[in-house]
Coordinates of C-alpha atoms in Angstrom, one line a residue:
X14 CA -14.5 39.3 4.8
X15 CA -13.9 37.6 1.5
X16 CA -15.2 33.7 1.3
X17 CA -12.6 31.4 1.5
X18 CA -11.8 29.3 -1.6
X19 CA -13.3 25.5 -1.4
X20 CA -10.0 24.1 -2.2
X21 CA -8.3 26.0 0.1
X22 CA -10.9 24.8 2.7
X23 CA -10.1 21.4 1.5
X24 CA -6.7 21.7 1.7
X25 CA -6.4 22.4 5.5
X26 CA -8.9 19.6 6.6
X27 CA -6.3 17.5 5.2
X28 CA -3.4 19.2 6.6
X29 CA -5.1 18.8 10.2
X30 CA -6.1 15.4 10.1
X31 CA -2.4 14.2 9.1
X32 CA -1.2 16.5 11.4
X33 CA 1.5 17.2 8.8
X34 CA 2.2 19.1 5.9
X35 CA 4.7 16.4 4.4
X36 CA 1.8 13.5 4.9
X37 CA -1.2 15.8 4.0
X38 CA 0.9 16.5 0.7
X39 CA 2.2 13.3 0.0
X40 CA -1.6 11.6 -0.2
X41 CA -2.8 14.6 -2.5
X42 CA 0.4 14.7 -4.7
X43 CA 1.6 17.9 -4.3
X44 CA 4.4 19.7 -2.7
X45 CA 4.0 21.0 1.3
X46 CA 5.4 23.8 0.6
X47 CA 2.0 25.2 -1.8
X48 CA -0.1 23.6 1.4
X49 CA 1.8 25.8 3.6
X50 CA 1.0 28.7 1.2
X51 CA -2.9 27.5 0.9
X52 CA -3.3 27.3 4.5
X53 CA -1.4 30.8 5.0
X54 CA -3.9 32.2 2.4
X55 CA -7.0 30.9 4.3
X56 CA -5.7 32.0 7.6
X57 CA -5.1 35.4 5.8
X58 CA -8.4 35.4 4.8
X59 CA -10.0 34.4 8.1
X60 CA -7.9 36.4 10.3
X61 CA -7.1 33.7 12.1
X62 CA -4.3 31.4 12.8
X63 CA -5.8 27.8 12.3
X64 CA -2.8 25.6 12.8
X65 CA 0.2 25.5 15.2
X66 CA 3.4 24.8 13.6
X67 CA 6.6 23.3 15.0
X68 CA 9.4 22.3 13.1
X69 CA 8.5 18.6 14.6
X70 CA 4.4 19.0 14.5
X71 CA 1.7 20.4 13.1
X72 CA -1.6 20.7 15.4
X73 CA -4.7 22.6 15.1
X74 CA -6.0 25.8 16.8
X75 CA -9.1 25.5 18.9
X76 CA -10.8 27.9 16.1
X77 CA -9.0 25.0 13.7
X78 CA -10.7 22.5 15.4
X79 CA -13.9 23.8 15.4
X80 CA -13.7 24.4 11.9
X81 CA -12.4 21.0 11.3
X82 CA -15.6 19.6 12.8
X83 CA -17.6 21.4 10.8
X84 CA -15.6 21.0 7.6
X85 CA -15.4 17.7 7.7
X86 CA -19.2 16.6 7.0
X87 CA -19.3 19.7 4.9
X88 CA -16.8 19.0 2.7
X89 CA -18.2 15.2 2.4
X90 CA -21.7 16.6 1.2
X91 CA -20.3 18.6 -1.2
X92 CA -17.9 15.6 -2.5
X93 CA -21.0 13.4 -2.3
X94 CA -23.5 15.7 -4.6
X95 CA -20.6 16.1 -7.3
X96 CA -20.0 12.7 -7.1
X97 CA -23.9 11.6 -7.7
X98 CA -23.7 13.5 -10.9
X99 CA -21.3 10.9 -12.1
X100 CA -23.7 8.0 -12.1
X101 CA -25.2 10.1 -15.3
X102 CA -21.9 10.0 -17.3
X103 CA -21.1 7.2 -19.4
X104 CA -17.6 7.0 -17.6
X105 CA -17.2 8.6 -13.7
X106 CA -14.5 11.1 -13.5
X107 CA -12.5 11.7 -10.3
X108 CA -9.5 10.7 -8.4
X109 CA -9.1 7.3 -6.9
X110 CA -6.6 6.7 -3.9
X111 CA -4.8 3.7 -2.9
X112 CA -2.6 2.9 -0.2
X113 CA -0.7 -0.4 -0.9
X114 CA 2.0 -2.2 0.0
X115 CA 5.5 -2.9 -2.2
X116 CA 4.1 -6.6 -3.5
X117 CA 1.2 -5.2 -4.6
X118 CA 2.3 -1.9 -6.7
X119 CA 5.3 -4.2 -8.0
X120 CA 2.9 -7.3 -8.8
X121 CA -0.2 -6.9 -9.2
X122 CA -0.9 -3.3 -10.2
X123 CA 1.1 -3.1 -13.0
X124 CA -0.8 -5.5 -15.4
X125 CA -4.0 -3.5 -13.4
X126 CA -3.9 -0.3 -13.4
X127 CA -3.3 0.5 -17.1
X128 CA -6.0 -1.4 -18.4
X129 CA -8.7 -0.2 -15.8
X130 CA -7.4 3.5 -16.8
X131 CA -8.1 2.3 -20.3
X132 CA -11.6 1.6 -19.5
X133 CA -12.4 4.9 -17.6
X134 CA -10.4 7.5 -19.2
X135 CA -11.5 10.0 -17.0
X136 CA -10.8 8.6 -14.0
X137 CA -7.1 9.2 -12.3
X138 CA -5.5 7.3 -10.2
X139 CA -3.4 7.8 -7.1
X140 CA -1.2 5.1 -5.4
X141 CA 0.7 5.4 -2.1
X142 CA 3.1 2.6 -1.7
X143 CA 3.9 1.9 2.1
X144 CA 4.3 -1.4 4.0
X145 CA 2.8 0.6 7.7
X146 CA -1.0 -0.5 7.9
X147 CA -3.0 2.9 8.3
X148 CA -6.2 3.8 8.6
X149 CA -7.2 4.3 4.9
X150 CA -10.4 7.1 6.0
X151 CA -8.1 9.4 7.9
X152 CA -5.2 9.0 5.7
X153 CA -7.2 10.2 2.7
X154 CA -7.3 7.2 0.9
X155 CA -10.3 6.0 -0.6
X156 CA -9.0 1.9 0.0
X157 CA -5.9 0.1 0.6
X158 CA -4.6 -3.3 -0.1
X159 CA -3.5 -6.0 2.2
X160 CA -3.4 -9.4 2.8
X161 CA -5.9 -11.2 5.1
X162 CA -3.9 -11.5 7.9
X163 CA -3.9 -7.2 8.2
X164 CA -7.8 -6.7 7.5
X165 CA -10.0 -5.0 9.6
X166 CA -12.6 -6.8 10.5
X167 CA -14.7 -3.7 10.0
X168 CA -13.7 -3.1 6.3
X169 CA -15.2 -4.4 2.8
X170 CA -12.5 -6.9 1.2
X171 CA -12.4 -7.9 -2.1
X172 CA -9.5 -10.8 -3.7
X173 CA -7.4 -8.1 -5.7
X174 CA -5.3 -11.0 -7.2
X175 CA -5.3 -15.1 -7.4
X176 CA -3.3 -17.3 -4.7
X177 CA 0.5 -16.4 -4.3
X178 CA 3.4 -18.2 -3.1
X179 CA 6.7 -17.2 -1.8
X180 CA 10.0 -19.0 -3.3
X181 CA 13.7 -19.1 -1.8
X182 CA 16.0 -18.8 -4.9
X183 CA 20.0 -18.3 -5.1
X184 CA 21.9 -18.1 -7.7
X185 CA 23.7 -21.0 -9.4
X186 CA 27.4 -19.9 -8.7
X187 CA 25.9 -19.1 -5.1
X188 CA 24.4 -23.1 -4.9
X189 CA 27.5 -24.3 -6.6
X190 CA 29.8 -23.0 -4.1
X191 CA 27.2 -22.9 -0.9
X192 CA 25.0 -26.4 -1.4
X193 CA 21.4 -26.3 -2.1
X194 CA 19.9 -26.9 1.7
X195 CA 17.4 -30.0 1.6
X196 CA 15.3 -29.2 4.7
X197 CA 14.0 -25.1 6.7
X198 CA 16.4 -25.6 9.4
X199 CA 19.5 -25.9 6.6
X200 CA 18.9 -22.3 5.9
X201 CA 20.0 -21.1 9.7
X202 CA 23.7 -22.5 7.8
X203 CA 23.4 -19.8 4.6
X204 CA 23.9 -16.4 4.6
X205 CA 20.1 -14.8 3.8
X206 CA 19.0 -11.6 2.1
X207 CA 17.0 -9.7 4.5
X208 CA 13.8 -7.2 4.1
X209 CA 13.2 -4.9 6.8
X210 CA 10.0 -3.4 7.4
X211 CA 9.8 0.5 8.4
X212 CA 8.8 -0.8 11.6
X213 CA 12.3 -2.3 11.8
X214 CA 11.2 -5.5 12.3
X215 CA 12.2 -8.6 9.8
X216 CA 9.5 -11.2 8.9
X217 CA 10.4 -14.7 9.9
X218 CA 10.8 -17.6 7.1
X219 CA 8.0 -19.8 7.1
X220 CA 7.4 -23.2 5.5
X221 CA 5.2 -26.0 5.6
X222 CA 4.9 -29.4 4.8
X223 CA 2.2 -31.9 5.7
X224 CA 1.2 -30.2 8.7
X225 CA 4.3 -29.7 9.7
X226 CA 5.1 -25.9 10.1
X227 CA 9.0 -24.6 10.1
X228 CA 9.3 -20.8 11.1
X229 CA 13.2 -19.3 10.5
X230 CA 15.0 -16.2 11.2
X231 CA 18.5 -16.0 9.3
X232 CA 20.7 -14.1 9.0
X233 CA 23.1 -12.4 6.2
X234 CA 25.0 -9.6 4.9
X235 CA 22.4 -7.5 3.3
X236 CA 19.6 -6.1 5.3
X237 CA 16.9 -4.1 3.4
X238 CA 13.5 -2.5 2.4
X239 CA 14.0 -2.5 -1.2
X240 CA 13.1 -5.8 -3.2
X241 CA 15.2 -4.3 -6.1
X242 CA 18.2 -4.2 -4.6
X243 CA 17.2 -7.9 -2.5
X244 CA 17.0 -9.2 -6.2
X245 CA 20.4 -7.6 -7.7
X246 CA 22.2 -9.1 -4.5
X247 CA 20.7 -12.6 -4.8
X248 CA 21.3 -12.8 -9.0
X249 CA 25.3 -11.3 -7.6
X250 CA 25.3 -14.3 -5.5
X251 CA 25.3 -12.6 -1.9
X252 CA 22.8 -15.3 -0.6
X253 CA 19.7 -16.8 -0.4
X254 CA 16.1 -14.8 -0.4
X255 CA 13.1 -15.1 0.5
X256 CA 10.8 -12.9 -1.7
X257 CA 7.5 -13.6 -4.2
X258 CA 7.7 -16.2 -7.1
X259 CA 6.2 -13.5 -9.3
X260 CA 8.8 -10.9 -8.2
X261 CA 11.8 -13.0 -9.3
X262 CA 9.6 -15.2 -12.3
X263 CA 11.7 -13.4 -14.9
X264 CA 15.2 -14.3 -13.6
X265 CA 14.0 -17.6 -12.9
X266 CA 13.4 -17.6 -16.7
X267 CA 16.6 -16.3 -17.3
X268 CA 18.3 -18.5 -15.5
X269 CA 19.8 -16.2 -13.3
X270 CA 18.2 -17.9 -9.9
X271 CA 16.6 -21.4 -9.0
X272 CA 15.0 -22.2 -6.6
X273 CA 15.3 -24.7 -3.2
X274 CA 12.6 -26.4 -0.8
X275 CA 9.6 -26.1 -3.4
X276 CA 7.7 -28.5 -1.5
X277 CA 8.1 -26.2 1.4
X278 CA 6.0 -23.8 0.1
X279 CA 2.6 -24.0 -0.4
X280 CA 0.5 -21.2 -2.5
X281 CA -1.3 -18.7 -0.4
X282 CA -4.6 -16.4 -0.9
X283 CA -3.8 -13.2 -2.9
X284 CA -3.9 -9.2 -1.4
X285 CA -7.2 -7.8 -1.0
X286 CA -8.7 -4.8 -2.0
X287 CA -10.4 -3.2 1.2
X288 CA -12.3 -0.3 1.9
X289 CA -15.1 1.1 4.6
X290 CA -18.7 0.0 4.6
X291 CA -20.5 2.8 4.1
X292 CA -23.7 4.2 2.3
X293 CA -22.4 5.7 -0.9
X294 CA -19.5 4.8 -2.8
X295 CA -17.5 7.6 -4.6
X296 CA -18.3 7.1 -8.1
X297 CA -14.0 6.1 -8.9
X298 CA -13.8 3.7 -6.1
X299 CA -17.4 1.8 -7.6
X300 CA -15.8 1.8 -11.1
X301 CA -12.7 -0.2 -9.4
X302 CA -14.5 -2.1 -7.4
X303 CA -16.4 -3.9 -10.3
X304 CA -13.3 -3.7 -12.6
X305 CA -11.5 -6.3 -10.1
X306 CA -14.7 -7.8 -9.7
X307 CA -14.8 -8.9 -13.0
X308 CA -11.2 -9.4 -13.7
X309 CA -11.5 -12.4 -10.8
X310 CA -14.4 -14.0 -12.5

């Protein structure tokens, strides 16, 4: 029996522990349907079928799980000696992976991301962009990026950006013709831009003021995930939103929106970087870690 490839080893331990082709392929940025042919090829190879596929899952074998137990470690040790080798290079090569949320990739990563890359050329980075809090190990991902109130208390969280603060803007023909609302509980009488999570849920409007803490639900015409489309509708005049003062800064500048209850809303801590203790630190992840490190100082 020919050896199986490495890759294609790799490959299928990440197909089993998403339990899906689409999710496997997604968090290593290539298509399912070359997974599909990978894991075909190994199970060629092996003469064995290693995964059970049904149009709705994807679930190991008991020969895949036994293989999965002992690929896993495997697999880690061999990602682990490779990866020592970068400590002798002037720059460590590699693939980072980040799981963040849409505030982040539209915020903060931006300005990041191309200057870190700068720095370590041979370094390339990977960023999933989901609002679902997942388990960054299993998923693949080498850290995420939340806000405190969604760490584990288990995980290794560093400030990935200053203090924040959300803002409730409208358009001027929308406060000419609507009223600019003076106190929280005014909003309950303006139409709102929603964002929905994938969850379905929609996150409550929160203000404070001396102690005093206001939470809202409104409601409106537009109900959404996207904060591109939240923005178009508020500049159009749809209604009022709730979003980041950094998302909306530039058509604040232009004019376009102002904004109501300032002294509502009080600055916040920042999105955190967070990853797993553990005893070594893949050589990409390090080189990130100490670029935000530095960037906060």
């Amino acid at each position: 029996m020919a050896q199986p490839d490495l890759a294609d080893l790799d490959a299928f331990t990440a197909v089993a522990r998403a339990r899906s082709f689409r999710g496997a392929a997604a968090s290593r940025g290539v298509s399912a349907s070359s997974l599909s042919d990978t894991v075909r090829r190994l199970e060629a190879a092996l003469g064995v079928r290693l995964l059970n596929r049904t149009t709705r899952s994807v679930t190991p074998t008991e020969a895949g799980e036994r293989l999965l137990a002992r690929l896993t470690p495997a697999l880690a040790d061999v990602s682990l000696a490779l990866d020592e080798v970068n400590a002798f290079r002037d720059s460590p090569i590699g693939v980072l992976k980040l799981n963040v949320p849409g505030a982040v990739s539209r915020i903060v990563l931006p300005d990041l991301i191309p200057r870190f890359l700068a720095a370590h050329p041979g370094i390339r980075v990977e960023v999933s962009v989901e609002e679902a809090f997942v388990d960054v190990l299993a998923a693949g991902f080498d850290a995420g990026a939340r806000y405190d109130e969604r760490l584990e208390k288990d995980m290794i969280a560093v400030p990935l950006a200053g203090s924040q603060r959300f803002v409730v803007v409208g358009s001027p023909a929308y406060f000419e013709k609507h009223g600019r609302p003076t106190h929280p509980r005014e909003v309950l009488g303006h139409p709102c831009i929603r964002h929905r999570f994938p969850s379905g849920s929609s996150y409550a409007w929160e203000f404070e003021k001396d102690g005093e803490v206001v939470r809202v639900q409104p409601e409106g015409p537009l109900v959404t995930n996207s904060g591109e489309l939240e923005l178009a509708a508020a500049e159009a005049g749809l209604g009022l939103l709730a979003t980041f003062e950094a998302f909306c800064a530039d058509s604040i500048a232009a004019g376009k929106l102002e904004t109501v209850l300032d002294d509502w809303l009080p600055p916040f801590s920042g999105p955190y970087l967070y990853y797993p203790s553990r005893r070594h630190m893949p050589a990409p992840l390090r080189a990130f870690v100490d670029f935000v490190k530095a960037e906060r100082k």
